Amino acid sequence: MEGDIQLLIDYLRQKNSENPNFFYAVQCEDDQFTGNVLWADPKARSDFAYFGDTVTFDTTYRSNRYRLPFAPITGVNHHGQPVLFGCAFIMSETEASFVWLFNTWLTAVSGHHPVSITTDHDVVLRSAVMQVFPETRHRFCKWHIFKKCQEKLSHVFLKHPTFEVDFHKCVNLTESVEEFESCWFSLVDRYELRDHDWLQAIYSDRKQWVPVYLRDTFFAEMSITQRSDSMNSYFDGYINASTNLQHFFKLYEKALESRNEKEVRADYDTMNTSPALKTPSPMEKQASELYTRKLFSRFQEELFETLTFMASKVDDGDEDRITYQVSKFGEDNKPYYVKFNVLKMRAACSCQMFEFSGLLCRHILAVFRVTNVLTLPSHYILRRWTRNARSSVVIEESSADVYTNYLESQTVRYNTLRHEAFRFVDEAMKSSADSYDVALTALKEAAKEVLNAAKNDGRSSAFSNGRNKVASAGDKGTEKFSSGTRVRISGQTLSEVSTILRFPVTSSFTMHQL
């Protein structure tokens, strides 16, 4: 391989002379070349700055018949496409070699550690990752393990045709750690595999490859069950079992060119075409203007599915945090649970899709629907999934569309008022009849103040988006409300309450609630 490696180094040296931002390094020990080489072109280094939150280090090419020691480092761009962060040739697969590789690559990409990293199932790699990326969540590639399963358990596959399906269901479709554990032991007992060494080994490592243990960490994947397009796919169709180093350079550059063309095409489609909207939802319109086409399509799927889901309150929790049970209408599926902080507009779902993929799930969106959250709060819009992912523009309320700002501020005010009103009613009903009379009188007084403010709204609002606003000298009688004022409503008809608070009557309100 020495002559071929020299060809590779000459190629990298030429690339660096053409562009000083082309990074490459070779590893030497005691003045001897180890055969380990790393490089990252200018685009790879730039892309890591935008999409380097999750990384895949793929050494599966060494398993082909030429044992080509090629190892690309990839990620996922804002279109959900694989993107390259660097490449390596690893002739010496020792822990020291991988430690050198990771440290050198960090130098090439400015030293920022990713949130998560995916590698093959390898104890040497695990040790190297722990040394170089101590705070990064390390995952073993699930599909690499499935492939090994076919090899290690080929006799079981032949004897029991149902084993593969049952194994996949156990790994992919269990919703909790407890359910996975129960399913796993049931599986190994059913097929008499409890003493199988390899199965015992991967079970010991389950927290690093089984989805239920990893959903609390961002991996930029849109599906728990489907294969990630980023793992072992960037060079698919170009570099394969028949590739040797003499043919590598031409195929490598063809792959780069093809991937760049696909990204440019996706950018063009996002910027120059408008997706078809399926609902009149302001949230869908907002998302269509923020996300790339691919990611909007995925978000739209989740939003549309909320029409078949019911969200019902099961626990008020503390003053601000409410738990909802979300389940599909007419089906006896397991429910999901969403904890929603009304005032902070933050929600957490038991499925953990947002934590894992960076997109909100249908369960949280169903809760948003019944609580009249009309637009996506800014903290749920990851810039890395937006059409402006490569720009320096940060998605904040101050830079968002005026219409979106208006809807979002209305939503926050609406939820705050409703929350305070419900809490007041609950407190009043726990007390005596005298307390009820006092509460009713206070509410009628508050209603008059709100109506007076509403009448003056056309000339000079007493408050704006929850902040004080000084009235002009000509607006006599206009009152100023502090942000801490509580508007209290009870004993009114549904239409009167709607008029007083200036929000629409929706199916999520009932007379019983009010």
XYZ file of C-alpha atoms in Angstrom:
514
model
C 0.000 0.000 0.000
C 3.002 2.329 0.396
C 2.965 3.505 -3.213
C -0.792 4.121 -3.076
C -0.525 6.063 0.181
C 2.146 8.255 -1.401
C -0.306 8.976 -4.243
C -2.873 10.027 -1.648
C -0.441 12.347 0.143
C 0.634 13.903 -3.177
C -3.037 14.479 -4.015
C -3.717 16.172 -0.647
C -0.557 18.269 -0.948
C -1.727 19.502 -4.343
C -5.178 20.385 -2.952
C -3.572 22.354 -0.137
C -1.358 24.270 -2.560
C -4.452 25.207 -4.589
C -6.325 26.358 -1.465
C -4.545 26.917 1.885
C -7.886 26.284 3.667
C -7.704 22.643 2.559
C -6.591 20.876 5.738
C -4.655 17.613 5.854
C -2.412 15.847 8.347
C -0.419 12.606 8.563
C 0.416 10.742 11.755
C 4.024 9.902 12.551
C 5.427 8.008 15.528
C 9.178 8.079 16.197
C 9.649 9.743 12.797
C 7.874 6.824 11.134
C 4.717 7.269 9.067
C 1.883 5.170 10.565
C -0.255 5.212 7.419
C -2.977 7.312 9.070
C -4.089 10.378 7.112
C -6.849 12.943 7.748
C -8.162 15.721 5.540
C -11.019 18.224 5.432
C -11.681 20.508 2.466
C -12.858 24.126 2.955
C -16.541 23.231 2.447
C -16.360 20.411 4.998
C -14.812 22.739 7.569
C -17.445 25.396 6.885
C -20.344 22.917 6.983
C -19.297 21.688 10.411
C -19.840 25.197 11.786
C -23.513 24.981 10.760
C -24.359 21.300 11.129
C -21.722 19.878 13.468
C -24.149 19.172 16.318
C -24.255 15.486 15.392
C -21.500 13.473 13.697
C -21.108 9.989 12.193
C -17.700 8.321 11.950
C -17.999 5.446 9.487
C -15.323 2.751 9.306
C -17.428 0.108 7.541
C -15.477 0.468 4.277
C -12.655 -1.542 5.854
C -14.943 -4.606 5.776
C -14.878 -4.940 1.958
C -12.607 -7.386 0.173
C -9.883 -4.758 -0.461
C -10.102 -3.626 3.191
C -9.913 -0.052 1.950
C -9.064 1.818 5.180
C -11.352 4.726 4.290
C -13.371 6.447 7.039
C -15.572 9.462 6.200
C -16.830 11.809 8.926
C -20.336 12.995 8.058
C -23.395 14.790 9.397
C -26.821 15.973 8.259
C -27.547 19.325 6.583
C -30.727 21.424 6.734
C -32.309 19.381 3.934
C -31.795 16.113 5.808
C -29.040 15.172 3.339
C -25.674 13.678 4.349
C -22.928 16.297 4.498
C -19.166 15.724 4.707
C -17.028 16.996 7.621
C -13.773 15.261 6.760
C -12.167 11.977 5.646
C -9.459 9.665 6.904
C -7.384 6.675 5.896
C -6.685 4.491 8.912
C -3.994 1.876 8.334
C -3.303 1.354 12.029
C -6.595 0.738 13.871
C -5.302 1.207 17.393
C -6.795 3.302 20.165
C -3.871 5.742 19.833
C -4.596 6.097 16.105
C -8.261 6.967 16.686
C -7.357 9.395 19.488
C -4.907 11.111 17.117
C -7.540 11.175 14.379
C -10.267 12.743 16.546
C -7.962 15.337 18.103
C -6.530 16.302 14.704
C -10.002 16.550 13.189
C -11.093 18.828 16.060
C -8.188 21.103 15.144
C -9.460 21.205 11.550
C -13.008 22.158 12.592
C -12.103 24.780 15.206
C -12.314 22.562 18.283
C -16.103 22.504 18.763
C -17.318 19.223 20.204
C -20.517 17.745 18.730
C -23.585 16.990 20.845
C -23.622 13.382 19.637
C -21.462 10.980 17.658
C -22.334 7.671 15.968
C -19.730 4.997 15.249
C -19.513 1.290 14.539
C -19.873 -1.103 17.464
C -16.227 -1.270 18.466
C -14.621 -1.236 21.922
C -11.469 0.495 20.638
C -13.529 3.281 19.099
C -15.544 3.615 22.311
C -12.403 4.121 24.362
C -11.063 6.739 21.915
C -14.383 8.635 21.885
C -14.495 8.685 25.697
C -11.022 10.238 25.776
C -11.523 12.906 23.119
C -15.274 13.623 23.450
C -16.062 13.104 27.142
C -19.222 15.276 27.016
C -20.488 13.963 23.661
C -23.215 11.279 23.624
C -21.766 8.207 21.897
C -24.082 5.916 19.955
C -23.287 2.661 18.153
C -24.832 2.381 14.707
C -27.987 0.291 15.102
C -27.919 -0.850 11.479
C -24.362 -2.056 11.815
C -25.530 -4.173 14.764
C -28.495 -5.509 12.758
C -26.106 -6.495 9.983
C -23.866 -8.280 12.479
C -26.934 -10.002 13.870
C -27.548 -11.697 10.521
C -23.984 -13.001 10.617
C -23.825 -14.034 14.278
C -27.314 -15.583 14.359
C -27.587 -16.990 10.848
C -28.588 -20.400 12.225
C -31.444 -18.777 14.156
C -32.614 -16.892 11.056
C -32.758 -20.172 9.116
C -34.504 -22.106 11.861
C -36.938 -19.366 12.933
C -38.160 -17.110 10.073
C -40.049 -14.912 12.571
C -36.980 -14.065 14.660
C -35.808 -11.117 12.542
C -39.194 -9.388 12.663
C -39.495 -9.956 16.410
C -35.963 -8.642 16.973
C -36.643 -5.456 14.996
C -39.925 -4.873 16.840
C -38.224 -5.290 20.188
C -35.536 -2.735 19.326
C -37.517 -0.212 17.271
C -41.089 -0.248 18.488
C -40.814 -0.382 22.274
C -41.747 2.940 23.854
C -40.026 2.749 27.239
C -37.022 1.188 28.939
C -39.309 -1.120 30.934
C -41.109 -2.274 27.801
C -37.823 -2.942 25.988
C -36.383 -4.926 28.907
C -39.502 -7.076 29.142
C -39.606 -7.612 25.384
C -35.888 -8.503 25.204
C -36.026 -11.209 27.847
C -39.207 -12.586 26.328
C -37.420 -12.725 22.954
C -34.266 -14.515 24.134
C -36.355 -16.992 26.129
C -38.724 -17.716 23.251
C -35.823 -18.512 20.896
C -33.626 -20.060 23.618
C -30.836 -17.487 23.226
C -30.332 -16.309 26.781
C -26.793 -17.766 26.861
C -25.706 -16.495 23.443
C -22.426 -14.586 23.957
C -22.882 -12.006 21.217
C -26.470 -11.204 22.238
C -25.321 -10.822 25.826
C -22.594 -8.425 24.664
C -24.925 -6.157 22.703
C -27.452 -6.255 25.553
C -24.710 -5.011 27.899
C -24.165 -2.123 25.471
C -27.911 -1.465 24.997
C -27.750 2.118 26.316
C -25.557 3.017 23.335
C -27.674 1.655 20.490
C -31.283 0.888 21.515
C -33.489 3.940 20.703
C -35.400 4.100 24.023
C -32.130 4.935 25.802
C -31.086 7.631 23.307
C -34.194 9.693 22.585
C -33.208 12.437 25.025
C -30.250 13.416 22.801
C -30.188 15.166 19.426
C -29.183 12.923 16.498
C -30.935 14.836 13.654
C -32.994 11.808 12.620
C -36.606 12.115 11.548
C -37.556 8.529 12.396
C -36.681 6.095 15.157
C -37.352 3.051 12.977
C -36.020 4.002 9.532
C -32.369 3.955 8.555
C -30.584 7.263 8.842
C -29.490 8.583 5.454
C -26.284 9.889 6.995
C -24.757 6.582 8.110
C -22.585 4.888 5.479
C -24.354 6.648 2.620
C -22.424 9.762 1.550
C -20.251 7.761 -0.861
C -22.848 5.099 -1.705
C -22.830 4.370 -5.424
C -19.239 5.588 -5.799
C -16.944 3.793 -3.373
C -17.649 0.096 -2.859
C -16.104 -3.362 -2.645
C -14.310 -2.986 -5.996
C -12.653 0.341 -5.199
C -8.921 0.538 -4.690
C -6.785 3.596 -3.964
C -5.798 4.079 -7.590
C -9.451 4.634 -8.533
C -10.385 6.360 -5.294
C -9.587 9.993 -6.145
C -11.782 10.236 -9.224
C -14.735 8.523 -7.506
C -14.254 10.653 -4.379
C -14.504 13.873 -6.396
C -17.515 12.583 -8.336
C -19.290 11.881 -5.061
C -18.523 15.396 -3.779
C -19.817 16.936 -6.990
C -23.022 14.876 -6.902
C -23.764 15.709 -3.267
C -23.113 19.410 -3.841
C -25.473 19.407 -6.818
C -28.217 17.783 -4.749
C -27.800 20.383 -2.027
C -27.890 23.261 -4.527
C -31.024 21.792 -6.089
C -32.682 21.477 -2.672
C -31.706 25.086 -1.854
C -33.228 26.259 -5.137
C -36.464 24.355 -4.563
C -36.759 25.752 -1.042
C -36.204 29.354 -2.096
C -38.192 29.354 -5.334
C -41.202 27.120 -4.773
C -43.991 27.234 -2.220
C -45.320 24.032 -0.661
C -49.033 23.283 -0.751
C -50.668 23.950 2.612
C -53.136 21.375 3.931
C -54.800 23.448 6.646
C -55.643 27.112 7.369
C -53.358 26.944 10.419
C -51.109 30.013 10.932
C -48.540 27.587 12.345
C -48.391 25.647 9.073
C -47.937 28.876 7.100
C -45.217 30.025 9.514
C -43.362 26.702 9.230
C -43.580 26.744 5.411
C -41.747 30.082 5.404
C -39.067 29.017 7.887
C -38.145 25.393 7.233
C -36.533 23.890 4.159
C -38.913 21.993 1.894
C -37.838 18.562 3.177
C -38.158 19.529 6.814
C -41.429 21.371 6.276
C -42.856 18.243 4.648
C -41.911 16.276 7.761
C -43.357 18.937 10.085
C -46.530 19.166 7.991
C -47.003 15.408 8.398
C -46.906 15.770 12.180
C -49.224 18.797 12.157
C -51.772 17.116 9.898
C -51.813 14.029 12.116
C -53.006 16.142 15.070
C -56.462 16.141 13.447
C -56.810 12.473 14.444
C -55.484 12.923 17.988
C -57.278 13.902 21.175
C -55.567 15.754 24.021
C -57.242 15.724 27.420
C -56.055 17.232 30.674
C -55.169 14.602 33.269
C -53.245 16.578 35.884
C -52.987 20.276 36.681
C -49.687 19.682 38.462
C -48.434 22.919 39.968
C -49.821 26.329 39.115
C -48.261 26.599 35.681
C -47.562 23.058 34.476
C -50.378 20.882 33.128
C -50.187 17.265 31.973
C -52.187 16.127 28.949
C -52.891 12.620 27.736
C -52.714 12.402 23.955
C -54.087 9.433 22.040
C -55.375 8.626 18.575
C -59.129 8.855 18.184
C -60.918 5.548 17.837
C -57.811 3.406 18.365
C -56.682 1.530 21.420
C -53.066 2.657 21.150
C -50.871 3.496 24.104
C -51.303 7.150 25.084
C -48.508 9.713 25.170
C -48.134 12.287 27.914
C -47.308 15.938 27.359
C -46.328 18.289 30.181
C -47.090 21.862 29.164
C -45.957 25.028 30.934
C -48.581 27.509 29.766
C -46.799 30.681 30.773
C -43.381 29.724 29.400
C -44.919 28.051 26.319
C -42.744 24.986 26.829
C -43.850 21.389 26.422
C -42.223 17.976 26.894
C -43.620 14.759 25.398
C -42.975 11.220 26.531
C -42.011 10.278 22.943
C -39.087 12.783 23.060
C -39.194 13.407 19.318
C -38.137 17.051 19.659
C -35.109 16.125 21.748
C -34.095 13.443 19.234
C -34.894 15.158 15.918
C -35.379 18.873 16.579
C -38.969 18.864 15.258
C -42.104 18.949 17.377
C -44.164 15.764 17.504
C -47.868 15.422 16.737
C -48.573 14.961 20.446
C -47.232 18.376 21.505
C -48.827 19.953 18.424
C -52.165 18.405 19.457
C -51.828 20.073 22.869
C -50.950 23.357 21.166
C -54.105 23.001 19.070
C -56.461 22.572 22.039
C -54.775 25.384 23.987
C -54.865 27.763 21.006
C -51.120 28.140 20.531
C -51.342 29.512 17.016
C -47.674 29.692 16.008
C -44.461 27.889 16.852
C -42.662 29.527 19.799
C -39.209 30.622 18.666
C -37.418 28.198 21.007
C -38.898 25.290 19.029
C -37.413 26.443 15.724
C -33.879 25.088 15.358
C -31.923 27.268 12.958
C -30.100 24.211 11.601
C -33.407 23.026 10.034
C -34.348 26.379 8.472
C -33.761 27.777 5.011
C -31.413 30.340 6.624
C -29.293 27.690 8.351
C -26.103 28.863 6.639
C -26.677 32.558 7.330
C -25.710 34.460 10.445
C -29.332 35.457 11.033
C -30.626 34.063 14.314
C -34.316 33.251 14.472
C -35.684 35.424 17.235
C -38.973 37.170 17.796
C -37.365 40.515 16.989
C -36.356 39.357 13.507
C -39.431 37.267 12.696
C -42.248 38.223 10.401
C -44.525 40.981 11.771
C -47.610 38.827 11.321
C -45.973 35.938 13.174
C -45.017 38.298 16.008
C -48.585 39.510 16.254
C -50.028 35.998 16.438
C -47.438 34.808 18.919
C -47.915 37.764 21.270
C -51.690 37.307 21.098
C -51.236 33.643 21.950
C -49.059 34.377 24.981
C -51.499 37.005 26.297
C -54.440 34.706 25.626
C -52.906 31.789 27.523
C -51.791 33.999 30.419
C -55.255 35.496 30.875
C -56.987 32.157 30.597
C -54.583 30.529 33.038
C -55.105 33.277 35.623
C -58.898 33.195 35.121
C -59.139 29.430 35.620
C -56.935 29.563 38.681
C -59.061 32.324 40.212
C -62.277 30.400 39.577
C -60.832 27.255 41.145
C -59.790 29.161 44.276
C -63.172 30.905 44.581
C -65.109 27.648 44.312
C -63.058 26.020 47.098
C -64.232 28.690 49.572
C -67.583 29.667 51.087
C -70.613 31.266 49.421
C -69.446 34.660 50.743
C -66.153 34.221 48.909
C -68.121 33.439 45.776
C -70.041 36.741 46.094
C -66.787 38.669 46.663
C -65.189 36.975 43.664
C -68.190 37.687 41.464
C -68.205 41.378 42.428
C -64.449 41.628 41.776
C -64.874 40.008 38.390
C -67.628 42.409 37.353
C -65.403 45.335 38.335
C -62.496 43.837 36.392
C -64.795 43.302 33.410
C -65.751 46.998 33.430
C -62.078 48.015 33.481
C -61.304 45.684 30.583
C -64.247 47.066 28.575
C -63.128 50.647 29.262
C -59.641 49.773 28.072
C -61.115 48.130 24.982
C -63.124 51.264 24.130
C -59.978 53.383 24.273
C -57.959 50.813 22.337
C -58.507 52.551 19.026
C -56.947 55.790 20.254
C -54.228 54.762 22.684
C -53.797 51.337 24.195
C -53.160 51.154 27.911
C -50.845 48.240 27.397
C -49.058 46.525 24.533
C -47.898 42.906 24.527
C -47.977 42.845 28.308
C -45.730 45.931 28.723
C -46.752 49.375 30.062
C -47.417 52.077 27.510
C -47.898 55.711 28.582
C -51.103 57.208 27.202
C -51.014 60.511 25.304
C -52.210 63.688 27.035
C -55.396 63.720 24.982
C -56.553 60.294 26.192
C -58.249 61.237 29.419
C -59.591 58.390 31.455
C -57.199 55.829 29.940
C -55.820 53.606 32.687
C -52.378 52.073 32.845
C -52.156 48.353 33.683
C -49.004 46.917 35.204
C -47.737 43.607 33.843
C -48.610 42.004 37.187
C -52.335 42.867 37.098
C -54.606 39.826 37.179
C -57.778 39.919 35.128
C -60.336 37.753 36.929
C -63.425 36.304 35.280
C -66.252 34.178 36.687
C -70.034 34.049 36.646
C -70.186 35.306 33.052
C -71.718 33.592 30.073
C -69.326 32.120 27.538
C -70.048 34.883 25.031
C -69.562 37.594 27.696
C -66.187 36.176 28.683
C -65.192 35.994 25.033
C -66.155 39.655 24.569
C -64.372 40.808 27.725
C -61.070 39.088 26.975
C -61.311 39.600 23.216
C -60.454 35.997 22.326
C -62.421 33.662 20.067
C -64.759 31.058 21.474
C -63.340 27.645 20.583
C -64.234 24.040 21.192
C -61.539 23.835 23.870
C -63.738 25.971 26.188
C -66.793 24.629 27.943
C -69.219 26.177 30.398
C -68.058 23.628 32.946
C -64.472 24.872 32.630
C -65.547 28.493 33.042
